[in-house]
Amino acid sequence: MTMTSTVLQRPTATATTTVEKQAAKATATTARKSRSTMAWSHEKLRFSCIDNIGLKQLWKLIALDTATPPAEKSGNVEHQQPKATSNCNNNTNTENALELSAPATPLLLEQQQTQSKPHGWMQLSGHPESIVPTSSGIVRKRIAGIEDSEVLAYQQISQEPKTSQIVPAYFGLRELQGQHYIELQDLLAGFKDPCVMDIKLGSRTFLESEVSNQTLRPDLYQKMIAVDASAPTSAEHEAQAVTKLRYMLFRESLSSSHTKGFRIEALRLRGRAPLKDLKTCRSSEQISQTIEQFLAARRSVQKELLKRLKHMRLVIEQSAFFNRHEIIGSSLFIVYDDHRMGAWLIDFAKSRQLPPHLCVNHRSPWQPGNREEGLLHGMDELIHAFEEVYARSSSHRSCLKI
């Protein structure tokens, strides 16, 4: 078996910075021209017999862990509610299983119901109506307006050749029926029944402006005790209310975001329904087991993925855009099939330019006002987790050889 490791090369054409009001036919033509300049760089890899043995054994375990009952059909949409389990949460529910052939966006895999959407369309989280697929390898993401933070982020990133290689290709703005969209590369185009993982980066996944109000809120207290009745302090129990900041920090502590700077949001294994509710996967062992299941003992994939992640980290460290921006809520999107793999940083809706007097290193602990969010801290910890899985795989191969 051979596998090609792939890294997308961005088209040389400049991204459009004004709102386009052309017909859909013209857009498809432009997209085809841009895509014709895309190329995949190939490096041939071979799987050893031991790799394949490990793969078969692990897939047997995964089949047991993620076994799904027959789907119940309703109209044209197939809904699956399997009793799936994961190493992180025994109550994990799997919803809306279908083939994967859609854009990268941050959370869960969700089937769309519009017949005009491409076959196999799937969305990773967010509101279903916020993403509109096309048949030309482009997806449209709804935005508030032409001054939206995500628009500004992609426009600035597209001016940095190296940085633009670690995010989806940006094709500009479009206005349809009074609604504004950004047009982005469909990251799953060309992959066949791939494995996909979405990882939220950062120790803090909320903006400081979202938690500036110090009003005590009974509703957030009720949400807190519904999860953990022992979480509030004595004073909070007495007041029966907490601030939004207190609640948000409590919520972050339930996942690996607070300690490791990343959390696994969702994943999808080949031929399987997607798994969500992975936010409580927070211990090192739980994370390692989840990554092992995702990578299915494919050492060639592990090696290329580590190489890609380290390259992305270096680019972020050297990027002018990342040096002057706070990056909240962005995700790392990883996908692979039998022939290629890819990883991109996605979702810049909460990116904010820093005041001139402030600078961040994306690794220091957050304190109110310093705007640190732990983006690179999360990358460091994530790379370490993948390295540990790779080392375990090497150890297993050595045992088999003996």
XYZ file of N, CA and C in Angstrom, residues 120-281:
486
model
N -22.640 14.218 -0.277
C -21.723 13.970 0.821
C -21.392 15.201 1.629
N -22.109 16.305 1.387
C -21.822 17.547 2.120
C -21.918 17.316 3.613
N -20.985 17.883 4.338
C -20.979 17.763 5.787
C -20.348 18.998 6.398
N -20.889 19.434 7.514
C -20.370 20.628 8.190
C -19.842 20.252 9.558
N -18.677 20.809 9.900
C -18.125 20.593 11.230
C -18.574 21.726 12.132
N -19.775 21.592 12.676
C -20.308 22.493 13.681
C -20.856 23.808 13.192
N -21.234 24.613 14.188
C -21.823 25.902 13.858
C -23.274 25.726 13.423
N -23.945 26.821 13.127
C -25.324 26.750 12.661
C -25.329 26.271 11.213
N -26.180 25.284 10.874
C -26.188 24.740 9.514
C -26.353 25.799 8.441
N -27.144 26.855 8.747
C -27.396 27.866 7.721
C -26.228 28.833 7.539
N -25.182 28.721 8.355
C -24.064 29.658 8.251
C -23.087 29.285 7.149
N -23.164 28.045 6.659
C -22.258 27.583 5.617
C -23.056 27.163 4.400
N -22.688 27.673 3.227
C -23.363 27.309 1.986
C -22.336 26.703 1.045
N -22.462 25.402 0.722
C -21.500 24.767 -0.173
C -21.809 25.067 -1.633
N -20.828 24.912 -2.472
C -21.031 24.996 -3.918
C -20.486 23.708 -4.523
N -20.654 23.558 -5.799
C -20.176 22.343 -6.459
C -18.797 22.547 -7.081
N -18.163 23.659 -6.752
C -16.892 23.990 -7.410
C -15.700 23.952 -6.470
N -15.799 23.217 -5.353
C -14.688 23.140 -4.418
C -14.551 24.361 -3.544
N -15.617 25.157 -3.468
C -15.620 26.376 -2.662
C -16.807 26.321 -1.706
N -16.632 26.841 -0.511
C -17.749 26.986 0.419
C -17.900 28.456 0.769
N -19.132 28.837 1.048
C -19.421 30.209 1.439
C -19.826 30.232 2.895
N -19.136 31.059 3.675
C -19.438 31.179 5.099
C -20.074 32.534 5.342
N -21.235 32.521 5.967
C -21.972 33.758 6.200
C -21.249 34.624 7.224
N -21.207 35.916 6.985
C -20.550 36.868 7.884
C -21.489 38.039 8.148
N -21.159 38.828 9.159
C -22.025 39.959 9.527
C -21.965 41.079 8.497
N -20.791 41.292 7.906
C -20.631 42.374 6.935
C -19.204 42.416 6.434
N -18.918 43.380 5.574
C -17.604 43.418 4.941
C -16.488 43.802 5.905
N -16.843 44.318 7.086
C -15.842 44.651 8.097
C -15.756 43.573 9.179
N -16.341 42.425 8.926
C -16.311 41.316 9.871
C -14.866 40.918 10.189
N -14.620 40.524 11.436
C -13.256 40.165 11.862
C -12.658 39.045 11.018
N -13.489 38.096 10.609
C -12.969 36.987 9.816
C -12.551 37.438 8.423
N -13.283 38.390 7.861
C -12.900 38.955 6.563
C -11.527 39.616 6.670
N -11.373 40.461 7.669
C -10.109 41.178 7.860
C -8.960 40.202 8.091
N -9.248 39.129 8.840
C -8.201 38.141 9.116
C -7.731 37.475 7.839
N -8.660 36.989 7.023
C -8.265 36.302 5.792
C -7.593 37.253 4.795
N -8.061 38.496 4.768
C -7.438 39.461 3.863
C -5.980 39.702 4.246
N -5.722 39.821 5.542
C -4.351 40.070 5.989
C -3.478 38.823 5.874
N -4.030 37.670 6.215
C -3.262 36.427 6.104
C -2.884 36.148 4.659
N -3.786 36.453 3.738
C -3.513 36.183 2.314
C -2.341 36.999 1.787
N -1.944 38.044 2.525
C -0.793 38.851 2.110
C 0.533 38.258 2.583
N 0.468 37.220 3.404
C 1.683 36.559 3.904
C 1.800 35.183 3.245
N 2.723 35.020 2.304
C 2.818 33.763 1.542
C 2.897 32.506 2.403
N 3.722 32.514 3.442
C 3.869 31.316 4.271
C 2.643 31.087 5.145
N 2.140 32.149 5.747
C 0.982 32.016 6.624
C -0.249 31.572 5.852
N -0.390 32.040 4.633
C -1.563 31.677 3.837
C -1.590 30.198 3.476
N -0.463 29.505 3.651
C -0.413 28.078 3.343
C -0.964 27.207 4.468
N -1.190 27.764 5.654
C -1.651 26.942 6.776
C -3.125 27.191 7.098
N -3.822 27.954 6.242
C -5.250 28.211 6.407
C -5.952 27.887 5.087
N -7.285 27.770 5.086
C -7.997 27.542 3.820
C -7.745 28.678 2.839
N -7.699 28.347 1.553
C -7.543 29.375 0.528
C -8.737 30.333 0.584
N -8.438 31.616 0.473
C -9.463 32.652 0.549
C -9.695 33.223 -0.845
N -10.972 33.198 -1.297
C -11.302 33.643 -2.643
C -12.062 34.964 -2.680
N -12.265 35.571 -1.515
C -12.875 36.884 -1.510
C -14.276 36.923 -0.920
N -14.953 38.047 -1.137
C -16.287 38.310 -0.602
C -17.343 38.127 -1.672
N -18.541 37.810 -1.211
C -19.663 37.702 -2.145
C -20.945 38.133 -1.433
N -21.812 38.822 -2.159
C -23.105 39.222 -1.610
C -24.206 38.519 -2.387
N -25.067 37.799 -1.658
C -26.184 37.092 -2.271
C -27.456 37.428 -1.512
N -28.419 37.996 -2.215
C -29.716 38.338 -1.625
C -29.565 39.162 -0.347
N -28.637 40.114 -0.382
C -28.444 41.014 0.742
C -27.618 40.440 1.883
N -27.159 39.219 1.732
C -26.349 38.585 2.771
C -24.901 38.461 2.293
N -23.949 38.762 3.191
C -22.536 38.694 2.833
C -21.921 37.353 3.206
N -21.037 36.882 2.361
C -20.326 35.618 2.580
C -18.848 35.797 2.241
N -18.011 34.979 2.882
C -16.644 34.831 2.400
C -16.565 33.492 1.688
N -15.779 33.439 0.627
C -15.623 32.195 -0.130
C -14.275 31.577 0.210
N -14.329 30.344 0.674
C -13.142 29.637 1.137
C -12.999 28.295 0.430
N -11.808 27.783 0.459
C -11.510 26.472 -0.092
C -12.224 25.374 0.698
N -12.836 24.441 -0.014
C -13.414 23.251 0.604
C -12.255 22.310 0.934
N -11.918 22.210 2.200
C -10.739 21.451 2.614
C -10.874 19.949 2.403
N -12.090 19.459 2.252
C -12.283 18.024 2.090
C -12.464 17.601 0.646
N -12.437 18.554 -0.264
C -12.549 18.213 -1.675
C -11.356 17.348 -2.081
N -11.626 16.237 -2.733
C -10.554 15.354 -3.191
C -10.253 14.209 -2.243
N -10.732 14.290 -1.006
C -10.535 13.193 -0.068
C -11.679 12.190 -0.214
N -11.364 10.926 -0.037
C -12.361 9.873 -0.166
C -12.575 9.191 1.186
N -13.778 9.341 1.729
C -14.147 8.730 3.007
C -13.032 8.901 4.037
N -12.629 10.133 4.334
C -11.463 10.346 5.197
C -11.785 10.290 6.679
N -10.735 10.223 7.466
C -10.824 10.414 8.911
C -10.593 11.902 9.179
N -11.371 12.457 10.100
C -11.315 13.902 10.346
C -11.299 14.157 11.845
N -10.496 15.108 12.262
C -10.475 15.523 13.666
C -10.472 17.044 13.752
N -11.278 17.570 14.669
C -11.356 19.007 14.907
C -10.863 19.281 16.320
N -9.866 20.146 16.452
C -9.248 20.429 17.743
C -9.282 21.931 18.003
N -9.961 22.324 19.066
C -10.032 23.744 19.434
C -8.738 24.132 20.146
N -8.092 25.197 19.659
C -6.821 25.636 20.224
C -7.013 26.819 21.175
N -6.169 26.858 22.194
C -6.194 27.982 23.126
C -6.607 27.574 24.527
N -5.996 28.214 25.519
C -6.377 27.995 26.918
C -7.634 28.777 27.265
N -7.872 29.821 26.507
C -9.054 30.670 26.707
C -9.805 30.742 25.395
N -11.081 30.376 25.422
C -11.857 30.359 24.182
C -12.983 31.392 24.206
N -12.808 32.432 25.003
C -13.775 33.533 25.039
C -13.011 34.850 25.018
N -13.636 35.871 24.446
C -13.042 37.201 24.413
C -13.172 37.875 25.775
N -12.205 38.718 26.107
C -12.286 39.448 27.369
C -13.535 40.326 27.412
N -13.925 40.853 26.269
C -15.107 41.711 26.218
C -16.388 40.947 26.536
N -16.355 39.633 26.363
C -17.536 38.811 26.626
C -17.762 38.569 28.121
N -16.727 38.814 28.917
C -16.842 38.514 30.351
C -16.551 39.744 31.214
N -16.639 40.904 30.621
C -16.316 42.136 31.360
C -17.415 42.517 32.353
N -18.623 42.085 32.105
C -19.740 42.418 32.990
C -19.647 41.591 34.277
N -19.573 42.274 35.418
C -19.407 41.609 36.709
C -20.739 41.327 37.414
N -21.832 41.448 36.702
C -23.144 41.171 37.285
C -23.249 39.701 37.684
N -23.772 39.452 38.880
C -23.999 38.072 39.331
C -25.243 37.523 38.630
N -25.083 36.334 38.071
C -26.172 35.765 37.279
C -26.665 34.436 37.856
N -27.900 34.394 38.311
C -28.468 33.150 38.832
C -28.549 32.043 37.783
N -28.799 32.413 36.510
C -28.930 31.393 35.466
C -27.626 30.627 35.261
N -26.496 31.337 35.354
C -25.208 30.669 35.185
C -24.865 29.823 36.412
N -25.317 30.241 37.560
C -25.145 29.426 38.775
C -25.895 28.106 38.621
N -27.105 28.172 38.101
C -27.898 26.962 37.898
C -27.238 26.032 36.887
N -26.658 26.609 35.847
C -25.939 25.787 34.867
C -24.731 25.115 35.507
N -24.047 25.843 36.371
C -22.857 25.307 37.018
C -23.203 24.131 37.926
N -24.196 24.310 38.779
C -24.518 23.228 39.719
C -25.160 22.036 39.018
N -25.744 22.273 37.848
C -26.296 21.154 37.080
C -25.181 20.214 36.629
N -23.992 20.779 36.424
C -22.839 19.984 36.017
C -22.090 19.448 37.228
N -21.857 20.325 38.202
C -21.103 19.940 39.397
C -21.592 20.781 40.570
N -22.368 20.162 41.455
C -22.966 20.892 42.572
C -21.933 21.400 43.562
N -20.738 20.807 43.543
C -19.692 21.219 44.485
C -18.789 22.312 43.923
N -19.009 22.708 42.685
C -18.122 23.681 42.028
C -18.204 25.090 42.610
N -19.384 25.613 42.927
C -19.443 26.987 43.454
C -18.800 27.098 44.840
N -18.275 28.266 45.117
C -17.727 28.536 46.444
C -18.875 28.748 47.431
N -18.535 28.858 48.722
C -19.560 29.103 49.749
C -20.300 30.407 49.476
N -19.534 31.430 49.084
C -20.151 32.730 48.793
C -21.081 32.632 47.589
N -20.672 31.869 46.585
C -21.506 31.708 45.385
C -22.756 30.904 45.716
N -22.625 29.898 46.588
C -23.809 29.143 47.019
C -24.780 30.049 47.762
N -24.221 30.917 48.586
C -25.071 31.819 49.352
C -25.792 32.808 48.438
N -25.059 33.338 47.457
C -25.666 34.292 46.517
C -26.515 33.600 45.463
N -26.256 32.306 45.278
C -26.915 31.532 44.223
C -26.794 32.219 42.867
N -25.589 32.729 42.637
C -25.308 33.412 41.371
C -23.792 33.496 41.183
N -23.366 33.547 39.935
C -21.946 33.700 39.600
C -21.817 34.683 38.441
N -20.629 35.241 38.271
C -20.385 36.120 37.131
C -20.160 35.274 35.881
N -20.245 35.906 34.746
C -20.022 35.170 33.505
C -18.574 34.700 33.399
N -17.635 35.529 33.866
C -16.231 35.124 33.842
C -16.029 33.865 34.670
N -16.602 33.859 35.860
C -16.471 32.677 36.728
C -17.040 31.434 36.047
N -18.190 31.593 35.397
C -18.813 30.455 34.722
C -17.977 29.987 33.537
N -17.445 30.922 32.757
C -16.644 30.560 31.584
C -15.366 29.838 31.999
N -14.735 30.297 33.071
C -13.535 29.624 33.563
C -13.868 28.221 34.069
N -15.015 28.100 34.730
C -15.476 26.774 35.170
C -15.676 25.859 33.974
N -16.295 26.378 32.942
C -16.551 25.571 31.744
C -15.252 25.132 31.084
N -14.270 26.033 31.015
C -12.978 25.682 30.417
C -12.287 24.578 31.226
N -12.480 24.601 32.569
C -11.803 23.626 33.423
C -12.330 22.211 33.220
N -13.485 22.076 32.591
C -14.060 20.751 32.361
C -13.371 20.016 31.222
N -12.618 20.747 30.412
C -11.931 20.133 29.275
C -10.428 20.286 29.458
N -9.681 19.867 28.457
C -8.221 20.000 28.495
C -7.762 21.391 28.080
N -8.696 22.277 27.718
C -8.324 23.626 27.275
C -7.524 24.362 28.341
N -7.994 24.300 29.583
C -7.365 25.066 30.657
C -5.933 24.610 30.934
N -5.701 23.303 30.940
C -4.386 22.782 31.303
C -3.450 22.599 30.112
N -4.000 22.177 28.977
C -3.160 21.837 27.833
C -3.238 22.832 26.672
N -4.193 23.729 26.724
C -4.283 24.718 25.653
C -4.942 24.199 24.392
N -5.576 23.029 24.464
C -6.353 22.519 23.330
C -7.380 21.533 23.861
N -8.394 21.289 23.072
C -9.348 20.228 23.392
C -9.851 19.617 22.082
N -10.073 18.329 22.104
C -10.596 17.631 20.935
C -12.102 17.846 20.901
N -12.589 18.506 19.867
C -14.003 18.838 19.761
C -14.816 17.702 19.157
N -14.315 17.119 18.092
C -15.056 16.074 17.387
C -14.095 15.303 16.497
N -14.497 14.087 16.172
C -13.713 13.312 15.198
C -14.648 12.396 14.436
N -14.169 11.975 13.305
C -14.916 11.048 12.469
C -13.940 10.012 11.923
N -14.260 8.744 12.146
C -13.444 7.651 11.641
C -14.048 7.131 10.344
N -13.238 6.570 9.524
C -13.681 6.087 8.221
C -14.845 5.109 8.357
N -15.882 5.364 7.576
C -17.027 4.481 7.565
C -17.867 4.529 8.817
N -17.581 5.476 9.701
C -18.266 5.553 10.981
C -18.978 6.903 11.127
N -19.942 6.905 12.021
C -20.607 8.167 12.342
C -19.648 9.040 13.136
N -19.787 10.353 13.044
C -18.909 11.248 13.806
C -19.169 11.164 15.294
N -18.135 11.422 16.065
C -18.239 11.452 17.520
C -18.126 12.894 17.995
N -19.038 13.291 18.843
C -18.946 14.621 19.444
C -18.940 14.450 20.963
N -19.188 15.517 21.670
C -19.164 15.481 23.127
C -17.833 14.962 23.653
N -16.749 15.340 22.979
C -15.417 14.910 23.410
C -14.735 15.962 24.278
N -15.460 16.997 24.644
C -14.842 18.098 25.380
C -14.350 17.678 26.762
N -14.951 16.608 27.313
C -14.514 16.153 28.630
C -13.330 15.201 28.539
N -12.810 15.025 27.353
C -11.595 14.225 27.162
C -10.410 15.109 27.556
